[in-house]
Amino acid sequence: MDPTTSGRFRVHERRPRPDVDDDPTVGDLAGDDPTVDGPADAPEEFVLVELPDRPIDPTAPDAEDQFEPLYATAEGYEGELAERVASLEPGHVVDATLAWADASARFVDVEVVRESRFRFADGVEGMFQAAVDAWQRLRAEGEAVGSVTTRSNDGEPNGALYLFADPPGGDTFADLRGGRLPIEPLVARVNDSRGDDDPREVFVLRPAAHDFVAVYVVFDRGGVLAQTVRDTYDLGPGLAAGLEAGEFEAATADDGRAETDDETADGDGFDPLDRL
């Protein structure tokens, strides 16, 4: 009998499996970098991140080790299990049992328990001004990582916007997409600050004209803000283009500046500037 692993996992992405047998170069890269994709006609796999059963301090030295990605075959299932696997989307939280054979994992059972959604866009044009302004302030202060809390036009907190430097020679966007740089602590902090674990919409955006990557955790997956961002960057169904575009331009302070450093959403101690 094949050994099994059961737990709660976040689906990060579905991608062609890297060819680690026929191409030694790709194999070496894939061993170090789970974002390396295989040929377009290669069998597909899911990138999964197991969720810890206790809160993880993102500043702890071993924090990143708690969110190591693993990979599960996305094809070759039958019956109801095949339907469940086919329905999985990036961002979904699942309870799953995985069977291991020859270092490859397959789903034995899987159930979606939270329909959060991750959406990735590279080289986006027209990055919204709240992100650009916050990044320029962070760089002026010599920081490479930071965040703002955005608010709707009526002043209600509606999202946590995290900004990461994308330096030459690195690929922050690929690291986030492939699970090497964990998104999970950012979502967990939002859940903690909101006092719930409702489904979130998480946008990972790399602007064409700026050297940063934005991770935007939108509180209400079905709200106007999430719909507007989807529509603006062609990431799925949203509002008509331009409708309510001011939703995610709203600054978080009365003077029009975005909220930074230890200012918090709802005054509840949310400190999104903690490093991963």
mmCIF file of C-alpha atoms in Angstrom:
data_model
loop_
_atom_site.group_PDB
_atom_site.id
_atom_site.type_symbol
_atom_site.label_atom_id
_atom_site.label_comp_id
_atom_site.label_asym_id
_atom_site.label_seq_id
_atom_site.Cartn_x
_atom_site.Cartn_y
_atom_site.Cartn_z
ATOM 1 C CA MET A 1 0.000 0.000 0.000
ATOM 2 C CA ASP A 2 1.293 3.431 -0.922
ATOM 3 C CA PRO A 3 1.963 5.825 1.965
ATOM 4 C CA THR A 4 -0.558 8.638 2.309
ATOM 5 C CA THR A 5 -0.637 12.200 3.611
ATOM 6 C CA SER A 6 -3.831 13.848 4.852
ATOM 7 C CA GLY A 7 -4.284 17.495 5.692
ATOM 8 C CA ARG A 8 -5.526 20.890 4.622
ATOM 9 C CA PHE A 9 -3.881 22.443 1.593
ATOM 10 C CA ARG A 10 -3.964 25.615 -0.472
ATOM 11 C CA VAL A 11 -4.036 25.130 -4.253
ATOM 12 C CA HIS A 12 -1.485 27.535 -5.702
ATOM 13 C CA GLU A 13 -1.603 26.794 -9.405
ATOM 14 C CA ARG A 14 -2.116 24.145 -12.059
ATOM 15 C CA ARG A 15 0.753 23.830 -14.532
ATOM 16 C CA PRO A 16 2.480 21.402 -16.929
ATOM 17 C CA ARG A 17 4.774 19.103 -14.983
ATOM 18 C CA PRO A 18 8.481 19.932 -15.441
ATOM 19 C CA ASP A 19 10.305 17.326 -17.505
ATOM 20 C CA VAL A 20 12.876 16.109 -15.002
ATOM 21 C CA ASP A 21 13.715 12.893 -16.885
ATOM 22 C CA ASP A 22 14.490 13.894 -20.458
ATOM 23 C CA ASP A 23 16.076 17.309 -19.939
ATOM 24 C CA PRO A 24 18.783 17.452 -17.264
ATOM 25 C CA THR A 25 18.796 21.254 -17.318
ATOM 26 C CA VAL A 26 15.099 21.477 -16.612
ATOM 27 C CA GLY A 27 15.423 18.779 -13.986
ATOM 28 C CA ASP A 28 18.098 20.705 -12.107
ATOM 29 C CA LEU A 29 16.059 23.869 -12.232
ATOM 30 C CA ALA A 30 12.889 22.157 -11.165
ATOM 31 C CA GLY A 31 14.636 20.720 -8.159
ATOM 32 C CA ASP A 32 15.380 24.223 -6.900
ATOM 33 C CA ASP A 33 12.544 26.193 -8.408
ATOM 34 C CA PRO A 34 8.968 24.853 -8.422
ATOM 35 C CA THR A 35 7.920 27.574 -10.854
ATOM 36 C CA VAL A 36 9.726 25.911 -13.772
ATOM 37 C CA ASP A 37 7.082 24.681 -16.192
ATOM 38 C CA GLY A 38 7.341 21.738 -18.505
ATOM 39 C CA PRO A 39 6.253 21.447 -22.156
ATOM 40 C CA ALA A 40 2.744 22.598 -22.975
ATOM 41 C CA ASP A 41 1.675 19.007 -23.723
ATOM 42 C CA ALA A 42 3.175 17.584 -20.523
ATOM 43 C CA PRO A 43 0.890 16.038 -17.904
ATOM 44 C CA GLU A 44 -0.393 18.681 -15.523
ATOM 45 C CA GLU A 45 0.087 18.913 -11.778
ATOM 46 C CA PHE A 46 -1.158 21.075 -8.941
ATOM 47 C CA VAL A 47 1.195 23.080 -6.761
ATOM 48 C CA LEU A 48 -0.086 22.688 -3.213
ATOM 49 C CA VAL A 49 0.952 24.293 0.071
ATOM 50 C CA GLU A 50 0.002 22.482 3.250
ATOM 51 C CA LEU A 51 -1.626 24.774 5.789
ATOM 52 C CA PRO A 52 -0.269 24.520 9.332
ATOM 53 C CA ASP A 53 -2.650 23.621 12.124
ATOM 54 C CA ARG A 54 -1.342 26.492 14.242
ATOM 55 C CA PRO A 55 -0.473 30.145 13.544
ATOM 56 C CA ILE A 56 3.015 30.711 12.126
ATOM 57 C CA ASP A 57 5.008 33.805 13.019
ATOM 58 C CA PRO A 58 6.155 35.092 9.591
ATOM 59 C CA THR A 59 9.245 36.674 11.187
ATOM 60 C CA ALA A 60 10.483 33.357 12.642
ATOM 61 C CA PRO A 61 13.709 32.024 11.056
ATOM 62 C CA ASP A 62 12.018 28.825 9.864
ATOM 63 C CA ALA A 63 8.750 30.426 8.792
ATOM 64 C CA GLU A 64 9.223 29.800 5.074
ATOM 65 C CA ASP A 65 9.992 26.123 5.732
ATOM 66 C CA GLN A 66 6.452 25.739 7.092
ATOM 67 C CA PHE A 67 5.012 26.459 3.646
ATOM 68 C CA GLU A 68 7.094 24.237 1.364
ATOM 69 C CA PRO A 69 5.175 23.456 -1.856
ATOM 70 C CA LEU A 70 4.368 19.915 -2.937
ATOM 71 C CA TYR A 71 2.967 18.614 -6.204
ATOM 72 C CA ALA A 72 -0.015 16.420 -7.018
ATOM 73 C CA THR A 73 -0.955 14.903 -10.356
ATOM 74 C CA ALA A 74 -3.907 16.710 -11.928
ATOM 75 C CA GLU A 75 -4.915 14.051 -14.469
ATOM 76 C CA GLY A 76 -5.872 10.395 -14.737
ATOM 77 C CA TYR A 77 -8.666 10.253 -12.178
ATOM 78 C CA GLU A 78 -12.058 8.621 -12.618
ATOM 79 C CA GLY A 79 -15.650 9.197 -11.574
ATOM 80 C CA GLU A 80 -16.567 11.685 -8.878
ATOM 81 C CA LEU A 81 -12.936 12.153 -7.850
ATOM 82 C CA ALA A 82 -12.083 13.231 -11.396
ATOM 83 C CA GLU A 83 -14.833 15.861 -11.241
ATOM 84 C CA ARG A 84 -13.593 17.170 -7.902
ATOM 85 C CA VAL A 85 -9.990 17.395 -9.089
ATOM 86 C CA ALA A 86 -10.990 19.089 -12.338
ATOM 87 C CA SER A 87 -12.925 21.741 -10.401
ATOM 88 C CA LEU A 88 -9.944 22.861 -8.312
ATOM 89 C CA GLU A 89 -8.841 26.455 -8.830
ATOM 90 C CA PRO A 90 -5.803 28.400 -7.591
ATOM 91 C CA GLY A 91 -6.608 29.739 -4.131
ATOM 92 C CA HIS A 92 -9.012 26.992 -3.119
ATOM 93 C CA VAL A 93 -8.478 25.524 0.335
ATOM 94 C CA VAL A 94 -9.019 21.773 0.332
ATOM 95 C CA ASP A 95 -9.064 18.875 2.737
ATOM 96 C CA ALA A 96 -7.255 16.109 0.908
ATOM 97 C CA THR A 97 -5.575 12.748 1.191
ATOM 98 C CA LEU A 98 -2.607 12.179 -1.105
ATOM 99 C CA ALA A 99 -1.050 8.828 -1.949
ATOM 100 C CA TRP A 100 2.665 8.706 -2.754
ATOM 101 C CA ALA A 101 4.282 6.402 -5.294
ATOM 102 C CA ASP A 102 7.767 6.957 -6.728
ATOM 103 C CA ALA A 103 7.902 10.451 -5.155
ATOM 104 C CA SER A 104 4.732 11.425 -7.041
ATOM 105 C CA ALA A 105 1.506 12.330 -5.256
ATOM 106 C CA ARG A 106 -2.042 11.610 -6.388
ATOM 107 C CA PHE A 107 -5.328 12.590 -4.797
ATOM 108 C CA VAL A 108 -7.133 9.786 -3.003
ATOM 109 C CA ASP A 109 -9.822 12.166 -1.828
ATOM 110 C CA VAL A 110 -10.292 15.936 -2.003
ATOM 111 C CA GLU A 111 -12.970 18.363 -0.861
ATOM 112 C CA VAL A 112 -13.025 22.135 -1.253
ATOM 113 C CA VAL A 113 -13.630 23.785 2.110
ATOM 114 C CA ARG A 114 -13.066 27.429 1.154
ATOM 115 C CA GLU A 115 -13.472 28.926 -2.311
ATOM 116 C CA SER A 116 -10.876 31.642 -2.074
ATOM 117 C CA ARG A 117 -9.255 32.522 -5.403
ATOM 118 C CA PHE A 118 -5.723 33.433 -6.459
ATOM 119 C CA ARG A 119 -5.376 35.369 -9.699
ATOM 120 C CA PHE A 120 -2.004 36.123 -11.299
ATOM 121 C CA ALA A 121 -1.176 38.754 -13.922
ATOM 122 C CA ASP A 122 2.305 39.584 -15.207
ATOM 123 C CA GLY A 123 3.277 42.740 -17.080
ATOM 124 C CA VAL A 124 0.050 44.578 -16.263
ATOM 125 C CA GLU A 125 -0.489 48.038 -17.702
ATOM 126 C CA GLY A 126 -2.089 50.855 -15.747
ATOM 127 C CA MET A 127 -1.154 49.752 -12.238
ATOM 128 C CA PHE A 128 -3.483 51.511 -9.841
ATOM 129 C CA GLN A 129 -2.101 54.657 -8.262
ATOM 130 C CA ALA A 130 -2.486 53.626 -4.614
ATOM 131 C CA ALA A 131 0.087 50.855 -5.209
ATOM 132 C CA VAL A 132 2.469 53.071 -7.162
ATOM 133 C CA ASP A 133 2.374 55.865 -4.573
ATOM 134 C CA ALA A 134 2.923 53.442 -1.696
ATOM 135 C CA TRP A 135 5.858 51.828 -3.509
ATOM 136 C CA GLN A 136 7.521 55.164 -4.191
ATOM 137 C CA ARG A 137 7.273 56.047 -0.505
ATOM 138 C CA LEU A 138 8.705 52.701 0.539
ATOM 139 C CA ARG A 139 11.650 53.055 -1.815
ATOM 140 C CA ALA A 140 12.301 56.589 -0.588
ATOM 141 C CA GLU A 141 12.507 55.117 2.915
ATOM 142 C CA GLY A 142 14.886 52.385 1.750
ATOM 143 C CA GLU A 143 12.370 49.577 2.239
ATOM 144 C CA ALA A 144 11.967 46.557 -0.053
ATOM 145 C CA VAL A 145 8.737 45.190 1.453
ATOM 146 C CA GLY A 146 5.695 47.028 2.741
ATOM 147 C CA SER A 147 1.951 47.327 2.677
ATOM 148 C CA VAL A 148 -1.061 49.563 2.773
ATOM 149 C CA THR A 149 -4.614 49.000 3.904
ATOM 150 C CA THR A 150 -7.074 50.233 1.302
ATOM 151 C CA ARG A 151 -10.535 51.583 1.969
ATOM 152 C CA SER A 152 -13.671 52.000 -0.062
ATOM 153 C CA ASN A 153 -15.127 55.384 -0.947
ATOM 154 C CA ASP A 154 -17.164 55.308 2.256
ATOM 155 C CA GLY A 155 -14.048 54.728 4.370
ATOM 156 C CA GLU A 156 -14.493 51.026 5.128
ATOM 157 C CA PRO A 157 -11.378 48.798 4.949
ATOM 158 C CA ASN A 158 -11.648 46.586 1.888
ATOM 159 C CA GLY A 159 -8.207 45.123 1.235
ATOM 160 C CA ALA A 160 -4.607 44.620 2.320
ATOM 161 C CA LEU A 161 -2.077 45.500 -0.353
ATOM 162 C CA TYR A 162 1.413 44.012 0.074
ATOM 163 C CA LEU A 163 4.332 45.222 -2.034
ATOM 164 C CA PHE A 164 7.543 43.304 -2.730
ATOM 165 C CA ALA A 165 10.661 44.424 -4.563
ATOM 166 C CA ASP A 166 11.312 42.615 -7.840
ATOM 167 C CA PRO A 167 15.084 43.066 -8.161
ATOM 168 C CA PRO A 168 17.155 42.370 -11.288
ATOM 169 C CA GLY A 169 18.155 38.724 -11.427
ATOM 170 C CA GLY A 170 15.214 37.661 -9.273
ATOM 171 C CA ASP A 171 11.664 36.674 -10.104
ATOM 172 C CA THR A 172 9.398 37.577 -7.216
ATOM 173 C CA PHE A 173 6.282 37.005 -9.308
ATOM 174 C CA ALA A 174 7.291 33.427 -10.172
ATOM 175 C CA ASP A 175 8.301 32.747 -6.564
ATOM 176 C CA LEU A 176 4.872 33.850 -5.353
ATOM 177 C CA ARG A 177 3.011 31.923 -8.017
ATOM 178 C CA GLY A 178 4.962 28.740 -7.429
ATOM 179 C CA GLY A 179 4.735 28.852 -3.639
ATOM 180 C CA ARG A 180 8.421 29.495 -2.949
ATOM 181 C CA LEU A 181 7.552 32.865 -1.444
ATOM 182 C CA PRO A 182 4.503 32.034 0.660
ATOM 183 C CA ILE A 183 1.288 33.992 0.240
ATOM 184 C CA GLU A 184 -0.362 32.108 3.076
ATOM 185 C CA PRO A 185 0.933 34.272 5.971
ATOM 186 C CA LEU A 186 -0.517 37.340 4.266
ATOM 187 C CA VAL A 187 -3.960 35.755 3.968
ATOM 188 C CA ALA A 188 -3.729 34.463 7.536
ATOM 189 C CA ARG A 189 -3.029 37.964 8.840
ATOM 190 C CA VAL A 190 -6.075 39.310 7.040
ATOM 191 C CA ASN A 191 -8.215 36.508 8.470
ATOM 192 C CA ASP A 192 -6.892 37.260 11.936
ATOM 193 C CA SER A 193 -7.537 40.979 11.610
ATOM 194 C CA ARG A 194 -11.059 40.398 10.284
ATOM 195 C CA GLY A 195 -11.891 37.724 12.845
ATOM 196 C CA ASP A 196 -13.079 35.264 10.199
ATOM 197 C CA ASP A 197 -11.802 32.986 7.461
ATOM 198 C CA ASP A 198 -14.224 33.994 4.716
ATOM 199 C CA PRO A 199 -13.205 33.347 1.097
ATOM 200 C CA ARG A 200 -10.782 36.016 -0.157
ATOM 201 C CA GLU A 201 -9.790 37.146 -3.614
ATOM 202 C CA VAL A 202 -6.003 37.443 -3.887
ATOM 203 C CA PHE A 203 -4.462 39.258 -6.853
ATOM 204 C CA VAL A 204 -0.755 38.887 -7.594
ATOM 205 C CA LEU A 205 0.156 41.638 -10.042
ATOM 206 C CA ARG A 206 3.509 42.575 -11.585
ATOM 207 C CA PRO A 207 3.290 45.952 -13.336
ATOM 208 C CA ALA A 208 5.150 46.421 -16.601
ATOM 209 C CA ALA A 209 6.420 49.875 -15.663
ATOM 210 C CA HIS A 210 7.575 49.317 -12.066
ATOM 211 C CA ASP A 211 10.037 47.067 -10.227
ATOM 212 C CA PHE A 212 7.660 45.606 -7.641
ATOM 213 C CA VAL A 213 5.063 42.882 -7.305
ATOM 214 C CA ALA A 214 1.767 43.545 -5.551
ATOM 215 C CA VAL A 215 -0.194 40.964 -3.581
ATOM 216 C CA TYR A 216 -3.656 42.385 -3.027
ATOM 217 C CA VAL A 217 -5.787 40.446 -0.533
ATOM 218 C CA VAL A 218 -9.341 41.673 -1.089
ATOM 219 C CA PHE A 219 -11.568 41.051 1.907
ATOM 220 C CA ASP A 220 -14.848 40.359 0.093
ATOM 221 C CA ARG A 221 -14.441 37.938 -2.803
ATOM 222 C CA GLY A 222 -17.882 38.801 -4.145
ATOM 223 C CA GLY A 223 -17.719 42.546 -3.558
ATOM 224 C CA VAL A 224 -17.347 45.524 -5.860
ATOM 225 C CA LEU A 225 -13.598 45.815 -5.305
ATOM 226 C CA ALA A 226 -12.812 42.249 -6.333
ATOM 227 C CA GLN A 227 -15.068 42.552 -9.361
ATOM 228 C CA THR A 228 -13.429 45.819 -10.356
ATOM 229 C CA VAL A 229 -9.875 44.475 -10.136
ATOM 230 C CA ARG A 230 -10.856 41.384 -12.151
ATOM 231 C CA ASP A 231 -12.416 43.572 -14.784
ATOM 232 C CA THR A 232 -9.591 46.117 -14.887
ATOM 233 C CA TYR A 233 -6.866 43.509 -15.439
ATOM 234 C CA ASP A 234 -8.938 40.990 -17.434
ATOM 235 C CA LEU A 235 -8.727 38.354 -14.716
ATOM 236 C CA GLY A 236 -12.245 36.990 -14.860
ATOM 237 C CA PRO A 237 -15.812 38.211 -14.569
ATOM 238 C CA GLY A 238 -16.176 41.655 -13.072
ATOM 239 C CA LEU A 239 -17.981 44.921 -13.422
ATOM 240 C CA ALA A 240 -18.170 46.794 -16.679
ATOM 241 C CA ALA A 241 -14.801 48.407 -17.444
ATOM 242 C CA GLY A 242 -14.325 51.545 -15.427
ATOM 243 C CA LEU A 243 -17.430 51.095 -13.270
ATOM 244 C CA GLU A 244 -16.639 52.030 -9.675
ATOM 245 C CA ALA A 245 -12.959 52.283 -10.639
ATOM 246 C CA GLY A 246 -12.387 54.602 -7.709
ATOM 247 C CA GLU A 247 -13.013 51.742 -5.271
ATOM 248 C CA PHE A 248 -9.406 50.612 -5.148
ATOM 249 C CA GLU A 249 -7.959 54.095 -5.631
ATOM 250 C CA ALA A 250 -9.358 55.230 -2.293
ATOM 251 C CA ALA A 251 -6.582 56.060 0.155
ATOM 252 C CA THR A 252 -6.755 54.913 3.728
ATOM 253 C CA ALA A 253 -6.110 58.149 5.598
ATOM 254 C CA ASP A 254 -8.035 61.374 5.681
ATOM 255 C CA ASP A 255 -5.174 63.296 4.056
ATOM 256 C CA GLY A 256 -5.223 61.007 1.007
ATOM 257 C CA ARG A 257 -2.113 59.014 1.902
ATOM 258 C CA ALA A 258 -2.228 55.232 2.102
ATOM 259 C CA GLU A 259 -1.981 53.690 5.542
ATOM 260 C CA THR A 260 1.498 52.312 6.257
ATOM 261 C CA ASP A 261 3.806 51.051 9.000
ATOM 262 C CA ASP A 262 1.887 50.224 12.177
ATOM 263 C CA GLU A 263 -1.399 51.899 11.253
ATOM 264 C CA THR A 264 -3.986 49.133 11.275
ATOM 265 C CA ALA A 265 -7.232 48.125 9.674
ATOM 266 C CA ASP A 266 -10.077 48.672 12.109
ATOM 267 C CA GLY A 267 -7.529 49.498 14.817
ATOM 268 C CA ASP A 268 -7.196 45.823 15.730
ATOM 269 C CA GLY A 269 -3.436 45.429 15.773
ATOM 270 C CA PHE A 270 -3.105 44.248 12.166
ATOM 271 C CA ASP A 271 0.550 44.826 11.258
ATOM 272 C CA PRO A 272 0.937 43.839 7.593
ATOM 273 C CA LEU A 273 4.482 45.194 7.432
ATOM 274 C CA ASP A 274 5.844 42.142 9.254
ATOM 275 C CA ARG A 275 8.329 40.449 6.962
ATOM 276 C CA LEU A 276 7.808 36.946 5.639
#
